[in-house]
């Protein structure tokens, strides 16, 4: 049958084995740069070309963009028009959960009109309950909303008891264990009452749906094949979901790399991929070890680094790109010399024809680039830190979306509080009274026009009620709804925030995004689960007129690649971080971080570490500490580097000097 598909010849032997696998569980260990996206895309095309209906394939990825890219490739490969996102169930775990819960949620007591909170809204609800329960008035420091959300999410995604999470990650919060239990119970109750779900709930409810064998068979039975990308980044709940989805049908293919499991702080566990053969007996394991990204000198370094892992799927990446510059390990006298070395080398490669945006400086923590940023600015080297504020994290966008969320779910207490208090003169007390009035009248937002509030705000509240009446008449026109809200909100913007014109542009862009949607529900769901980013997002096309260097934490760099990569601050305390060195498991993840950073490089890799760190408060006096080279740069690893020393002559490496001048005698007799 394979002879009928000429496009299979485009794959290497291991990729072809994975793509043409028959039935039963399949684990594909895909090394960095080994073509896992191509393998998954061709697998989708192969399944459909061999008769599997597109609608009976579930493709789970960690971004919607990844799913769309794979389906687009599958379409191009096999020229199959039916391989589209409208037919194959392709998307993130959270988006698929949302879709399934809209269908089956009633079995869990969920209405189909439930709304989804983003992370900011979840924190705000935590804060509201924190005040309601009187915990904000305690004499001793009670956790803030961000910490509360982080603790709760750790418990949920790691499936761990609150006490265990507090002891391991938040020991200073242990005295508040009783109060936290009370707050988290109230948080769950409030969400259920309002028919609101947070990100974690999407997975929790999906998992709960599958607890019942009959529902597990019905939901799992929708799909003949399940394909999962980046399996090393899944958490315990996601692992449980997949096992329940494949109770009877064992056709599941997961692709991942245990050596790139670096997101435990989000609840991900490397155990899912390491234990996959145990979870799915009869698993076939295929390793993709041909690298299409880096040169062999770089791969020899990365292979040596990851070989230090205690438990792993053994693989040695290789490439047909046999030659290239050996990676460089630079020992720098201090941070200033490290900054100079990095900036000089960046400019050297730029002069050789490598644009700045094809070069990246990676680091373990965001503050590690502080002094380098000053040097880059001094040299007039433009740069951008990877990422940026998401639209949903900006106050003005959250304001506008609040109006729309009320239209979608009038029980959304947080959105009501936010919107009502935008009006001048409306405080928490008036907002609460207005909300009660609406709820007493059947949760109809337009009834707000009849609310007899304080005279000073009566006219504005009446106008708001009129807006809700208009919005309800445009339920199938989300762009028109955004425009209505934007015009209502526009006079308030300069009263609330600085730089109103730039914020207004964001809202106009939001209106353009809304024009792609046919319903408010789908618009809000996509915006919450896959929010667009601000103009500092680096995921856009690279061929811009303005050139810029990439600065990025290692976590944010995963999945990216550059021609030239610098890994700075490769010293103990920085990599591994001294905040993540309390257990063998944490050290293993730090090792994987180093591996991920180095495997981003295509042609040139530079690793540097400063011998001295000056105290920030006394930079211009000689108060400093000495560093040690990262423990991950073992003697065996260092053999694969060209090593150099960066610093003033005679200071970094002190030469051996014989005594030839008797200065002591001269000074003793000079004046006496």
XYZ file of C-alpha atoms in Angstrom:
672
model
C 0.000 0.000 0.000
C 2.895 2.375 0.743
C 3.818 2.282 -2.947
C 0.615 4.204 -3.654
C 1.836 7.169 -1.623
C 4.882 8.690 -3.264
C 5.040 11.416 -0.632
C 6.205 8.860 1.955
C 9.585 8.910 0.201
C 10.080 12.413 1.608
C 10.465 10.882 5.070
C 13.537 9.269 6.587
C 13.219 5.578 7.572
C 12.309 6.230 11.223
C 9.746 8.879 10.350
C 8.208 6.526 7.787
C 7.907 3.771 10.407
C 6.016 6.135 12.697
C 3.750 7.479 9.950
C 2.757 4.029 8.641
C 2.369 2.388 12.064
C -0.628 0.073 12.241
C -2.834 -0.283 15.300
C -2.007 -0.053 18.997
C -0.129 2.498 21.145
C 2.884 4.231 19.608
C 5.508 6.320 21.411
C 7.692 8.469 19.171
C 10.765 9.856 20.946
C 11.519 12.882 18.777
C 14.882 14.488 19.451
C 15.334 18.233 19.062
C 15.088 19.301 15.430
C 14.196 15.793 14.230
C 11.064 16.715 12.268
C 8.288 15.797 14.696
C 5.843 18.288 13.154
C 6.362 16.720 9.746
C 5.901 13.241 11.227
C 2.587 14.142 12.867
C 1.322 15.929 9.750
C 2.174 12.981 7.512
C 0.565 10.607 10.012
C -2.719 12.527 9.738
C -2.479 12.461 5.938
C -1.663 8.735 5.934
C -4.590 7.833 8.188
C -7.073 9.715 6.014
C -5.550 8.408 2.787
C -5.966 4.849 4.096
C -9.657 5.347 4.851
C -9.926 6.791 8.367
C -12.618 9.533 8.366
C -11.091 12.905 9.214
C -13.752 13.558 11.851
C -12.622 10.448 13.745
C -9.081 11.744 14.273
C -8.206 13.786 17.365
C -4.979 15.824 17.162
C -3.953 17.388 20.489
C -1.269 20.090 20.505
C -0.148 22.794 22.921
C -1.035 25.728 20.662
C -3.757 26.171 18.105
C -1.134 27.428 15.682
C 0.708 24.095 15.920
C -2.470 22.158 15.098
C -3.254 24.435 12.154
C 0.313 24.094 10.831
C 0.163 20.281 10.981
C -3.218 20.114 9.262
C -2.056 22.565 6.608
C 0.983 20.393 5.914
C -1.152 17.251 5.785
C -3.403 18.897 3.203
C -0.440 19.940 1.048
C 1.257 16.557 1.330
C -1.608 14.312 0.274
C -3.688 16.917 -1.566
C -6.614 15.964 0.619
C -9.128 18.793 0.911
C -10.836 17.100 3.849
C -7.713 17.464 6.037
C -8.854 20.743 7.523
C -9.424 22.067 11.008
C -13.156 21.856 10.276
C -13.002 18.087 9.945
C -10.105 16.738 11.996
C -10.550 17.511 15.687
C -7.378 19.561 16.012
C -6.470 21.910 18.838
C -5.150 22.325 22.347
C -6.245 20.170 25.276
C -8.196 23.146 26.620
C -9.968 23.985 23.354
C -10.962 20.340 22.794
C -12.157 20.147 26.409
C -14.315 23.208 25.826
C -15.778 21.671 22.681
C -16.575 18.352 24.362
C -18.067 20.017 27.440
C -20.422 22.033 25.238
C -21.702 18.676 23.979
C -21.588 16.510 27.102
C -21.395 19.066 29.938
C -25.019 18.622 30.956
C -24.070 15.187 32.299
C -21.921 17.100 34.812
C -24.507 19.761 35.612
C -22.918 22.315 33.275
C -25.090 24.511 31.103
C -24.005 25.020 27.513
C -23.697 28.766 28.123
C -20.865 28.481 30.667
C -18.098 31.044 30.286
C -14.344 30.701 30.759
C -12.204 32.912 32.958
C -8.693 33.853 31.947
C -5.877 33.789 34.502
C -6.394 37.428 35.461
C -10.095 36.903 36.149
C -9.335 33.822 38.237
C -6.910 35.848 40.358
C -9.479 38.639 40.744
C -12.102 36.169 41.979
C -9.567 34.803 44.473
C -8.973 38.359 45.656
C -12.692 39.058 45.998
C -13.146 35.974 48.171
C -10.029 36.861 50.131
C -11.751 40.131 51.142
C -15.160 38.531 51.721
C -13.668 36.019 54.154
C -11.778 38.756 56.008
C -8.335 37.358 55.217
C -7.096 40.680 53.840
C -7.451 42.204 57.305
C -5.202 39.733 59.123
C -2.384 41.061 61.287
C 0.154 38.821 59.561
C 0.866 38.605 55.826
C -1.796 36.564 54.022
C -1.004 35.350 50.481
C -1.867 37.749 47.656
C -4.159 36.773 44.779
C -1.338 35.670 42.442
C 0.086 33.343 45.088
C -3.384 31.997 45.886
C -3.984 31.162 42.243
C -0.543 29.523 41.948
C -1.147 27.330 45.021
C -4.588 26.271 43.789
C -3.296 25.459 40.295
C -0.407 23.406 41.707
C -2.872 21.293 43.684
C -5.131 20.745 40.688
C -2.570 20.072 37.951
C -0.240 18.050 40.141
C -3.127 16.172 41.795
C -1.512 16.867 45.168
C -2.979 17.647 48.575
C -2.817 21.254 49.707
C -0.479 20.462 52.604
C 2.005 18.718 50.306
C 2.033 21.674 47.897
C 2.525 24.160 50.721
C 5.354 22.178 52.305
C 7.209 21.813 49.023
C 6.616 25.083 47.167
C 5.079 27.630 49.576
C 6.376 26.811 53.087
C 5.759 30.342 54.348
C 2.023 29.819 53.689
C 1.745 26.683 55.871
C 0.290 28.580 58.870
C -2.648 29.545 56.626
C -3.534 25.989 55.547
C -6.940 26.021 57.250
C -7.884 29.406 55.779
C -6.688 28.393 52.312
C -8.887 25.307 52.366
C -11.851 27.508 53.228
C -11.024 30.002 50.502
C -10.515 27.355 47.800
C -13.815 25.650 48.688
C -15.577 29.009 48.388
C -13.784 29.622 45.070
C -15.080 26.336 43.625
C -18.603 26.979 44.931
C -18.696 30.502 43.475
C -17.558 29.295 40.056
C -20.192 26.570 40.022
C -22.922 28.991 41.062
C -21.987 31.413 38.290
C -21.464 28.696 35.641
C -17.892 29.923 35.164
C -14.836 27.729 34.514
C -11.163 28.570 34.796
C -8.407 26.951 32.700
C -7.889 24.156 35.191
C -11.619 23.389 35.274
C -11.675 22.604 31.561
C -9.363 19.652 32.134
C -10.915 18.714 35.484
C -14.435 18.524 34.069
C -13.205 16.563 31.044
C -11.524 14.110 33.410
C -14.654 13.888 35.573
C -16.765 13.203 32.490
C -14.637 10.139 31.789
C -14.873 8.721 35.316
C -18.148 7.133 34.269
C -17.348 4.107 32.082
C -20.348 4.663 29.821
C -19.402 8.296 29.149
C -15.742 7.343 28.711
C -16.713 4.814 26.047
C -19.050 7.280 24.325
C -16.589 10.191 24.264
C -13.554 8.022 23.488
C -15.567 6.171 20.861
C -15.864 9.328 18.779
C -12.240 8.862 17.707
C -10.514 6.003 15.913
C -7.098 7.587 16.447
C -5.709 10.057 18.987
C -2.428 11.882 18.241
C -0.663 13.967 20.893
C 2.188 16.444 20.391
C 4.735 17.486 23.078
C 3.699 14.639 25.341
C 6.543 15.393 27.754
C 4.707 18.615 28.681
C 1.451 16.980 29.785
C 0.323 16.886 33.400
C -1.231 14.106 35.452
C -4.797 15.112 34.563
C -4.031 15.065 30.840
C -2.394 11.660 31.220
C -5.486 10.365 33.027
C -7.767 11.783 30.326
C -5.882 9.976 27.571
C -5.906 6.671 29.422
C -9.671 6.909 29.948
C -10.238 7.968 26.312
C -8.420 4.800 25.197
C -10.141 2.314 27.522
C -11.085 0.056 24.606
C -9.614 1.468 21.403
C -5.815 1.478 21.929
C -4.916 3.599 18.884
C -2.927 6.429 20.415
C 0.268 8.013 19.113
C 2.218 10.400 21.325
C 5.255 12.364 20.193
C 7.679 13.997 22.579
C 11.167 14.200 24.027
C 11.820 13.454 27.677
C 15.023 15.504 27.347
C 12.901 18.617 26.770
C 10.534 18.281 29.732
C 11.019 21.656 31.447
C 7.595 22.814 32.615
C 7.104 21.183 36.016
C 6.246 24.612 37.449
C 3.082 24.418 35.325
C 2.272 20.946 36.608
C 3.854 19.005 33.720
C 5.444 15.706 34.667
C 8.146 13.841 32.781
C 6.696 10.632 34.241
C 3.911 10.641 31.635
C 6.340 10.013 28.795
C 8.773 7.850 30.787
C 5.925 5.606 31.982
C 3.947 5.556 28.707
C 4.824 1.912 27.910
C 3.560 0.919 31.369
C 0.374 2.958 30.998
C -0.247 1.488 27.532
C 0.974 -2.139 27.414
C 2.159 -3.296 23.998
C 3.589 0.103 23.092
C 5.816 0.368 20.018
C 8.709 2.809 20.551
C 10.307 4.616 17.597
C 13.168 7.091 18.005
C 13.721 10.029 15.660
C 17.413 10.830 16.051
C 18.321 12.498 12.747
C 18.591 16.215 13.444
C 17.772 18.690 10.670
C 18.724 21.810 12.598
C 22.237 21.789 14.032
C 25.755 20.928 12.911
C 27.506 17.845 14.277
C 29.926 19.884 16.453
C 26.906 21.377 18.240
C 25.179 17.990 18.533
C 28.282 16.428 20.074
C 28.007 18.996 22.882
C 24.270 18.533 23.405
C 24.559 14.732 23.337
C 27.274 14.928 26.000
C 25.144 17.244 28.155
C 21.995 15.092 28.142
C 23.963 11.849 28.642
C 24.313 12.961 32.285
C 20.565 12.415 32.886
C 19.814 9.625 35.354
C 16.686 8.305 33.596
C 15.956 8.834 29.915
C 15.225 7.306 26.546
C 18.731 6.930 25.127
C 19.329 8.630 21.812
C 22.303 10.297 20.136
C 21.293 12.955 17.680
C 23.188 13.055 14.396
C 23.134 15.284 11.358
C 24.275 15.213 7.769
C 25.758 18.661 8.449
C 29.098 17.202 9.504
C 31.238 20.335 9.646
C 30.939 23.751 11.230
C 32.461 25.923 13.924
C 32.985 24.121 17.214
C 30.887 25.589 20.049
C 32.716 28.110 22.205
C 32.879 28.094 26.019
C 33.906 31.533 27.272
C 35.127 32.046 30.820
C 34.708 35.777 31.508
C 36.401 37.809 34.236
C 33.037 39.279 35.295
C 29.624 40.223 33.939
C 30.982 43.324 32.197
C 33.425 41.232 30.180
C 30.662 38.734 29.425
C 28.466 41.571 28.101
C 31.322 42.891 25.969
C 32.078 39.428 24.579
C 28.447 38.805 23.666
C 27.947 42.226 22.045
C 31.214 41.985 20.084
C 30.331 38.522 18.789
C 26.798 39.570 17.835
C 28.182 42.438 15.753
C 30.794 40.156 14.179
C 28.098 37.768 12.957
C 25.940 40.688 11.848
C 28.802 41.997 9.727
C 29.155 38.479 8.277
C 25.563 38.637 7.049
C 23.500 37.072 9.851
C 20.594 39.420 10.723
C 20.058 40.266 14.358
C 16.716 38.441 14.469
C 18.510 35.210 13.555
C 20.583 35.564 16.735
C 19.402 34.973 20.302
C 20.720 35.362 23.833
C 19.204 32.839 26.241
C 19.260 32.799 30.039
C 17.699 30.933 32.951
C 15.948 33.917 34.588
C 14.766 37.251 33.200
C 17.048 39.368 35.403
C 20.155 37.626 34.033
C 20.051 39.936 31.004
C 19.906 43.196 33.005
C 23.499 44.331 32.528
C 23.608 43.018 28.950
C 20.598 45.158 28.040
C 22.517 48.253 29.149
C 25.500 47.267 26.987
C 23.255 46.562 23.968
C 21.603 49.965 24.358
C 25.007 51.618 24.574
C 26.073 49.859 21.368
C 22.748 50.788 19.694
C 21.908 47.108 19.128
C 18.093 46.880 19.078
C 16.608 43.956 20.973
C 13.321 42.521 22.158
C 12.649 40.196 25.027
C 10.634 37.199 23.936
C 6.909 37.506 24.580
C 5.159 40.554 25.965
C 1.885 41.385 27.634
C -0.997 39.423 26.271
C -3.951 41.505 25.189
C -6.021 39.866 27.904
C -3.549 41.111 30.523
C -4.020 44.764 29.584
C -6.607 46.644 31.626
C -8.380 48.395 28.741
C -8.927 45.154 26.817
C -10.146 43.398 29.961
C -12.585 46.282 30.427
C -14.039 45.938 26.944
C -14.306 42.173 27.170
C -16.128 42.560 30.482
C -19.141 44.065 28.664
C -19.237 41.153 26.236
C -18.852 38.530 28.965
C -21.931 39.927 30.705
C -23.914 39.541 27.487
C -22.658 35.956 27.212
C -23.175 35.069 30.889
C -25.152 37.573 33.021
C -24.176 35.607 36.158
C -20.516 36.622 35.724
C -20.060 38.546 38.954
C -16.485 39.664 38.261
C -17.375 41.202 34.907
C -20.319 43.065 36.463
C -18.084 44.514 39.180
C -15.491 45.550 36.609
C -17.903 47.180 34.171
C -20.094 48.989 36.689
C -17.112 50.537 38.461
C -15.851 51.997 35.209
C -18.667 54.521 35.527
C -17.733 57.674 37.399
C -19.244 57.698 40.878
C -19.990 53.968 41.021
C -18.226 52.206 43.871
C -18.444 48.664 45.258
C -21.647 49.373 47.219
C -23.578 50.786 44.257
C -22.228 48.056 41.986
C -23.442 45.374 44.402
C -26.913 46.915 44.594
C -27.122 47.170 40.799
C -26.103 43.526 40.418
C -28.725 42.375 42.928
C -31.357 44.343 41.022
C -30.424 42.623 37.761
C -30.393 39.174 39.354
C -33.802 39.777 40.947
C -35.145 40.473 37.453
C -34.097 37.220 35.811
C -30.464 38.089 35.054
C -31.503 40.380 32.200
C -28.696 42.987 31.742
C -30.920 45.473 29.909
C -33.120 45.851 33.008
C -30.282 47.910 34.473
C -31.979 50.930 32.829
C -34.683 50.699 35.490
C -32.290 50.597 38.441
C -32.969 53.514 40.795
C -29.418 54.138 41.946
C -27.837 57.313 43.392
C -28.832 60.395 41.414
C -25.238 61.214 40.476
C -24.816 57.960 38.539
C -28.417 57.248 37.518
C -28.060 58.590 33.972
C -24.832 56.666 33.266
C -26.272 53.403 34.585
C -29.374 53.919 32.446
C -27.132 54.438 29.417
C -25.291 51.205 30.257
C -28.602 49.336 30.368
C -29.414 50.720 26.923
C -26.069 49.449 25.636
C -26.862 45.929 26.843
C -30.227 46.098 25.067
C -28.481 46.960 21.796
C -25.826 44.292 22.286
C -28.435 41.587 22.750
C -29.932 42.444 19.345
C -26.571 41.736 17.660
C -25.828 38.239 18.970
C -24.609 37.005 15.558
C -22.423 40.042 14.877
C -19.508 40.076 17.351
C -17.618 42.770 15.419
C -20.641 45.078 15.632
C -20.900 44.308 19.347
C -17.239 45.205 19.899
C -17.769 48.447 17.974
C -20.782 49.379 20.120
C -18.868 48.757 23.337
C -15.799 50.571 22.010
C -17.846 53.699 21.253
C -19.501 53.567 24.679
C -16.139 53.030 26.381
C -14.102 55.550 24.365
C -14.999 58.648 26.454
C -14.076 56.750 29.632
C -10.644 55.656 28.377
C -8.691 58.926 28.944
C -10.290 59.259 32.398
C -9.120 55.809 33.399
C -5.681 55.360 31.828
C -2.710 57.183 30.375
C -1.770 56.896 26.691
C -5.386 56.606 25.557
C -4.661 56.804 21.766
C -2.443 53.692 21.828
C -5.023 51.826 23.881
C -7.726 52.875 21.459
C -5.717 51.244 18.657
C -5.710 47.972 20.597
C -9.495 48.080 20.825
C -9.781 48.771 17.113
C -7.573 45.740 16.464
C -9.863 43.703 18.702
C -12.759 44.740 16.490
C -10.869 43.486 13.430
C -10.265 40.149 15.136
C -13.975 39.901 15.987
C -14.880 40.359 12.320
C -13.619 36.808 11.632
C -16.245 35.273 13.909
C -19.933 34.519 13.449
C -20.842 34.292 17.133
C -19.869 36.044 20.349
C -19.396 32.663 22.048
C -16.706 31.450 19.646
C -14.992 34.861 19.713
C -14.714 34.919 23.518
C -13.653 31.265 23.738
C -10.843 31.654 21.196
C -9.680 34.911 22.718
C -9.498 33.319 26.164
C -7.904 30.008 25.193
C -5.597 31.322 22.433
C -5.171 35.052 23.107
C -3.273 37.208 20.593
C -0.219 38.985 21.938
C 0.881 42.584 21.809
C 3.217 44.045 19.237
C 6.222 42.677 21.110
C 5.219 39.126 20.173
C 8.092 37.514 18.289
C 5.972 34.803 16.739
C 5.212 36.916 13.688
C 7.079 36.847 10.382
C 10.803 37.442 10.616
C 11.214 39.454 7.425
C 10.474 42.855 8.947
C 12.226 46.036 7.931
C 13.384 46.623 11.500
C 15.983 44.144 12.706
C 16.284 43.181 16.336
C 18.189 40.773 18.547
C 16.199 38.204 20.540
C 16.615 38.051 24.300
C 14.728 35.174 25.884
C 14.452 32.964 28.917
C 15.102 29.320 28.067
C 11.502 28.404 28.856
C 10.191 30.919 26.316
C 12.712 29.785 23.693
C 11.511 26.183 23.542
C 10.318 25.316 20.050
C 12.377 28.103 18.438
C 15.695 28.060 16.606
C 18.311 30.623 15.585
C 21.489 30.612 13.501
C 23.494 31.960 16.448
C 22.704 31.203 20.100
C 24.376 32.593 23.216
C 23.720 30.900 26.570
C 24.878 33.308 29.275
C 25.404 32.891 33.030
C 26.191 29.171 32.759
C 27.367 29.027 36.357
C 26.107 27.164 39.411
C 23.423 29.183 41.119
C 22.190 30.454 37.763
C 22.080 27.198 35.790
C 21.119 25.185 37.726
C 19.196 27.853 39.569
C 19.834 27.867 43.296
C 16.036 28.040 43.663
C 15.625 24.679 41.900
C 18.293 22.495 43.433
C 16.546 20.907 46.406
C 15.917 17.484 44.879
C 17.375 15.161 42.226
C 14.219 15.705 40.136
C 14.739 19.471 40.124
C 18.403 19.116 39.168
C 17.391 16.784 36.321
C 14.991 19.411 34.987
C 17.691 22.083 35.191
C 19.931 19.784 33.141
C 17.165 19.489 30.553
C 16.914 23.292 30.485
C 20.594 23.531 29.562
C 20.017 20.942 26.841
C 16.999 22.802 25.432
C 18.970 26.057 25.311
C 21.912 24.568 23.418
C 19.740 22.650 20.928
C 18.203 25.935 19.702
C 21.429 26.690 17.760
C 21.737 25.950 14.055
C 25.281 27.068 13.186
C 26.958 28.816 16.112
C 26.752 28.155 19.841
C 28.415 30.249 22.549
C 28.196 29.401 26.247
C 29.612 31.913 28.719
C 29.946 32.329 32.454
C 31.500 35.092 34.599
C 34.090 34.278 37.243
C 32.962 37.168 39.436
C 29.579 38.658 40.246
C 29.669 42.159 41.702
C 27.042 43.092 44.260
C 24.486 45.327 42.557
C 24.640 47.944 45.319
C 28.424 48.273 45.158
C 29.268 47.773 41.489
C 31.974 50.394 41.528
C 33.850 48.996 44.497
C 35.498 45.617 44.695
C 32.705 43.768 46.545
C 32.116 40.558 44.663
C 31.629 36.818 44.900
C 33.339 34.114 42.877
C 31.253 31.739 40.760
C 31.747 28.149 39.688
C 31.198 26.821 36.193
C 27.862 25.038 35.841
C 28.033 21.450 37.054
C 26.428 20.455 33.729
C 29.599 21.535 31.907
C 31.537 18.477 33.012
C 35.076 17.760 31.783
C 33.603 15.391 29.172
C 31.253 18.125 27.914
C 34.007 20.752 27.916
C 36.120 18.578 25.610
C 33.608 19.293 22.853
C 34.070 23.082 23.174
C 36.728 25.482 22.021
C 37.537 27.314 25.233
C 38.668 30.903 25.640
C 39.199 33.362 28.458
C 37.725 36.854 28.292
C 39.217 39.499 30.590
C 42.087 41.916 31.151
C 45.589 40.572 30.525
C 47.040 38.897 33.560
C 43.817 39.149 35.598
C 41.707 36.239 34.477
C 44.569 33.779 34.393
C 47.380 34.835 36.706
C 50.784 33.966 35.182
C 53.551 32.425 37.253
C 56.131 35.199 37.917
C 59.617 34.666 39.363
C 60.897 37.186 41.907
C 63.617 39.263 40.167
C 63.277 42.599 41.964
C 63.988 42.926 45.670
C 61.437 45.680 46.230
C 61.279 44.908 49.936
C 64.941 45.734 50.545
C 64.702 48.917 48.480
C 61.678 50.147 50.421
C 63.250 49.293 53.766
C 66.340 51.380 53.035
C 64.896 54.133 50.830
C 64.253 56.681 53.584
C 66.343 55.315 56.435
